[in-house]
């Protein structure tokens, strides 16, 4: 299949997209009228991908391990950077590429361990696991929620954080008199619904 992104042609195997993208799979399954050609069949008639930057598209292909799946002899693949995974995540969300999206989410979670970054990315890409991790880190932080955290997150998110922290501390105080609970256990079972509300 010939795809054109920002004036650059990409010649790729059809199966790669038929397996990965519902949108492309449906498009490829439509039979072309007899005697006519279909978009993507040649250099002269490529399938145009509008609103996509070629650099982001290359990063998506790298995340899909193509064509780097078969590196040249003696070469070693460099790990993907945060920017590369972010591009892959954005396009995988746009084109409903579930497997690539899940992989990008996990990789970005490993690359970004800062609570504020996890909350910002979780909000932007609607990834609940990032929101939970970010909120948990800030709520359980010994020195509390700092003014610089508020600068990055804004007053609305910060006020929500304080409500969650208050609920968490009240529950910890209540449970302390009965039986032992881990901090993370209390957060997961009592406070998590407040985060996702």
Short mmCIF file of C-alpha atoms in Angstrom, two decimals:
data_model
loop_
_atom_site.label_atom_id
_atom_site.label_comp_id
_atom_site.label_asym_id
_atom_site.label_seq_id
_atom_site.Cartn_x
_atom_site.Cartn_y
_atom_site.Cartn_z
CA UNK A 1 0.00 0.00 0.00
CA UNK A 2 1.32 3.47 -0.92
CA UNK A 3 0.65 6.10 1.72
CA UNK A 4 1.49 9.78 1.32
CA UNK A 5 2.27 11.85 4.40
CA UNK A 6 3.32 15.48 3.93
CA UNK A 7 4.53 14.84 0.39
CA UNK A 8 6.53 11.74 1.35
CA UNK A 9 5.54 8.32 0.01
CA UNK A 10 5.64 5.28 2.27
CA UNK A 11 5.44 1.86 0.63
CA UNK A 12 4.29 -0.60 3.26
CA UNK A 13 2.75 -4.09 3.35
CA UNK A 14 -1.04 -3.97 3.46
CA UNK A 15 -1.25 -6.67 6.12
CA UNK A 16 0.49 -4.36 8.59
CA UNK A 17 -2.48 -2.01 8.55
CA UNK A 18 -5.21 -4.56 7.99
CA UNK A 19 -4.18 -6.27 11.24
CA UNK A 20 -3.64 -3.09 13.23
CA UNK A 21 -6.21 -0.53 12.16
CA UNK A 22 -9.97 -0.97 12.04
CA UNK A 23 -10.21 2.15 9.91
CA UNK A 24 -7.71 0.92 7.32
CA UNK A 25 -9.00 -2.65 7.44
CA UNK A 26 -12.50 -1.47 6.54
CA UNK A 27 -11.08 0.72 3.79
CA UNK A 28 -9.05 -2.12 2.30
CA UNK A 29 -11.97 -4.54 2.41
CA UNK A 30 -14.06 -2.39 0.06
CA UNK A 31 -13.74 -3.78 -3.47
CA UNK A 32 -12.76 -1.29 -6.17
CA UNK A 33 -15.21 -1.00 -9.08
CA UNK A 34 -14.18 -3.09 -12.05
CA UNK A 35 -11.73 -1.31 -14.31
CA UNK A 36 -10.79 1.30 -11.69
CA UNK A 37 -7.86 1.57 -9.33
CA UNK A 38 -7.99 2.29 -5.63
CA UNK A 39 -6.16 4.88 -3.55
CA UNK A 40 -2.87 3.44 -2.37
CA UNK A 41 -2.31 1.19 -5.35
CA UNK A 42 0.57 3.14 -6.91
CA UNK A 43 2.96 6.08 -6.60
CA UNK A 44 0.61 8.05 -8.84
CA UNK A 45 -2.45 7.28 -6.74
CA UNK A 46 -1.38 7.02 -3.07
CA UNK A 47 -3.66 7.04 -0.09
CA UNK A 48 -3.32 10.48 1.53
CA UNK A 49 -3.10 10.67 5.32
CA UNK A 50 -4.32 14.16 6.15
CA UNK A 51 -3.40 15.97 9.34
CA UNK A 52 -0.41 13.72 10.05
CA UNK A 53 3.26 14.75 10.23
CA UNK A 54 5.70 12.41 8.52
CA UNK A 55 8.02 12.44 11.52
CA UNK A 56 5.19 11.27 13.76
CA UNK A 57 4.25 8.61 11.21
CA UNK A 58 7.86 7.34 11.14
CA UNK A 59 7.78 7.14 14.92
CA UNK A 60 4.57 5.14 14.79
CA UNK A 61 6.19 2.69 12.38
CA UNK A 62 9.16 2.38 14.72
CA UNK A 63 6.80 1.60 17.60
CA UNK A 64 5.22 -1.08 15.43
CA UNK A 65 8.74 -2.48 14.90
CA UNK A 66 8.67 -1.82 11.19
CA UNK A 67 11.01 -1.70 9.33
CA UNK A 68 13.43 -1.87 12.29
CA UNK A 69 12.08 -5.35 13.02
CA UNK A 70 14.84 -6.68 10.80
CA UNK A 71 17.88 -4.49 11.56
CA UNK A 72 20.99 -4.70 9.42
CA UNK A 73 23.66 -7.14 10.56
CA UNK A 74 25.67 -5.79 13.47
CA UNK A 75 23.35 -2.84 14.12
CA UNK A 76 21.55 -2.25 17.39
CA UNK A 77 18.23 -0.47 17.82
CA UNK A 78 18.24 2.61 20.00
CA UNK A 79 15.49 2.65 22.62
CA UNK A 80 12.62 4.92 21.68
CA UNK A 81 12.60 8.33 23.37
CA UNK A 82 9.69 9.98 25.17
CA UNK A 83 8.93 12.13 22.09
CA UNK A 84 8.83 9.07 19.85
CA UNK A 85 6.47 7.18 22.15
CA UNK A 86 4.29 10.29 22.54
CA UNK A 87 3.93 10.50 18.75
CA UNK A 88 3.09 6.80 18.57
CA UNK A 89 0.51 7.23 21.33
CA UNK A 90 -1.15 10.19 19.62
CA UNK A 91 -1.53 8.41 16.27
CA UNK A 92 -2.54 5.11 17.85
CA UNK A 93 -5.32 6.94 19.71
CA UNK A 94 -6.40 8.69 16.50
CA UNK A 95 -6.53 5.42 14.53
CA UNK A 96 -7.75 3.16 17.35
CA UNK A 97 -4.63 0.99 17.36
CA UNK A 98 -5.24 -0.78 20.66
CA UNK A 99 -2.03 -2.80 20.89
CA UNK A 100 0.27 0.08 19.97
CA UNK A 101 -1.60 2.40 22.34
CA UNK A 102 -1.23 -0.03 25.25
CA UNK A 103 2.46 -0.48 24.50
CA UNK A 104 3.03 3.29 24.29
CA UNK A 105 1.17 3.83 27.58
CA UNK A 106 3.40 1.31 29.36
CA UNK A 107 6.61 2.68 27.87
CA UNK A 108 5.75 6.30 28.70
CA UNK A 109 4.81 5.26 32.23
CA UNK A 110 8.30 3.78 32.63
CA UNK A 111 10.01 6.84 31.15
CA UNK A 112 8.10 9.39 33.25
CA UNK A 113 8.09 8.72 36.94
CA UNK A 114 7.24 12.27 38.03
CA UNK A 115 3.76 12.53 39.52
CA UNK A 116 2.86 15.83 37.85
CA UNK A 117 3.91 14.54 34.41
CA UNK A 118 1.82 11.39 34.85
CA UNK A 119 -1.25 13.43 35.78
CA UNK A 120 -0.78 15.80 32.83
CA UNK A 121 -0.27 12.97 30.34
CA UNK A 122 -3.10 10.93 31.85
CA UNK A 123 -5.45 13.86 31.42
CA UNK A 124 -4.30 14.64 27.88
CA UNK A 125 -4.50 11.05 26.59
CA UNK A 126 -7.29 9.85 28.94
CA UNK A 127 -5.18 7.12 30.55
CA UNK A 128 -6.70 6.32 33.95
CA UNK A 129 -3.70 4.29 35.14
CA UNK A 130 -1.44 7.36 34.75
CA UNK A 131 -3.89 9.53 36.65
CA UNK A 132 -4.06 7.01 39.49
CA UNK A 133 -0.29 6.66 39.70
CA UNK A 134 0.24 10.43 39.62
CA UNK A 135 -2.42 11.19 42.23
CA UNK A 136 -1.16 8.37 44.43
CA UNK A 137 2.40 9.69 44.33
CA UNK A 138 1.33 13.21 45.31
CA UNK A 139 -1.14 12.12 48.00
CA UNK A 140 1.35 9.75 49.65
CA UNK A 141 4.28 12.17 49.36
CA UNK A 142 5.74 12.95 52.80
CA UNK A 143 6.29 16.64 52.11
CA UNK A 144 2.79 17.04 50.71
CA UNK A 145 1.56 18.87 47.63
CA UNK A 146 3.89 21.75 46.83
CA UNK A 147 3.19 25.17 45.35
CA UNK A 148 5.15 24.23 42.23
CA UNK A 149 2.83 21.24 41.75
CA UNK A 150 -0.11 23.65 41.73
CA UNK A 151 1.63 25.83 39.15
CA UNK A 152 1.86 22.88 36.76
CA UNK A 153 -1.50 21.28 37.48
CA UNK A 154 -3.73 24.33 38.01
CA UNK A 155 -6.06 25.13 40.89
CA UNK A 156 -8.88 22.77 39.82
CA UNK A 157 -6.70 19.65 39.86
CA UNK A 158 -4.87 20.79 42.99
CA UNK A 159 -8.10 21.32 44.92
CA UNK A 160 -9.19 17.82 43.89
CA UNK A 161 -5.85 16.50 45.16
CA UNK A 162 -6.40 18.16 48.55
CA UNK A 163 -9.90 16.62 48.81
CA UNK A 164 -8.45 13.19 47.99
CA UNK A 165 -5.64 13.65 50.50
CA UNK A 166 -8.13 14.68 53.21
CA UNK A 167 -10.28 11.60 52.51
CA UNK A 168 -7.20 9.39 52.59
CA UNK A 169 -5.91 10.82 55.90
CA UNK A 170 -9.36 10.48 57.52
CA UNK A 171 -9.60 6.85 56.47
CA UNK A 172 -6.07 6.13 57.71
CA UNK A 173 -6.93 7.69 61.08
CA UNK A 174 -10.16 5.69 61.31
CA UNK A 175 -8.56 2.36 60.36
CA UNK A 176 -5.51 2.79 62.59
CA UNK A 177 -7.56 1.94 65.66
CA UNK A 178 -8.86 -1.35 64.27
CA UNK A 179 -6.26 -3.14 62.19
CA UNK A 180 -3.17 -2.51 60.16
CA UNK A 181 -3.46 -1.37 56.55
CA UNK A 182 -0.77 -0.41 54.11
CA UNK A 183 -0.87 3.15 52.79
CA UNK A 184 -1.15 1.97 49.19
CA UNK A 185 -3.91 -0.51 50.11
CA UNK A 186 -6.04 2.23 51.64
CA UNK A 187 -5.47 4.46 48.63
CA UNK A 188 -6.34 1.73 46.13
CA UNK A 189 -9.55 0.57 47.81
CA UNK A 190 -10.94 3.77 49.29
CA UNK A 191 -9.52 6.77 47.47
CA UNK A 192 -9.29 5.46 43.87
CA UNK A 193 -13.01 6.14 43.14
CA UNK A 194 -12.44 9.78 44.11
CA UNK A 195 -9.61 10.09 41.59
CA UNK A 196 -11.67 8.83 38.66
CA UNK A 197 -14.83 10.72 39.60
#
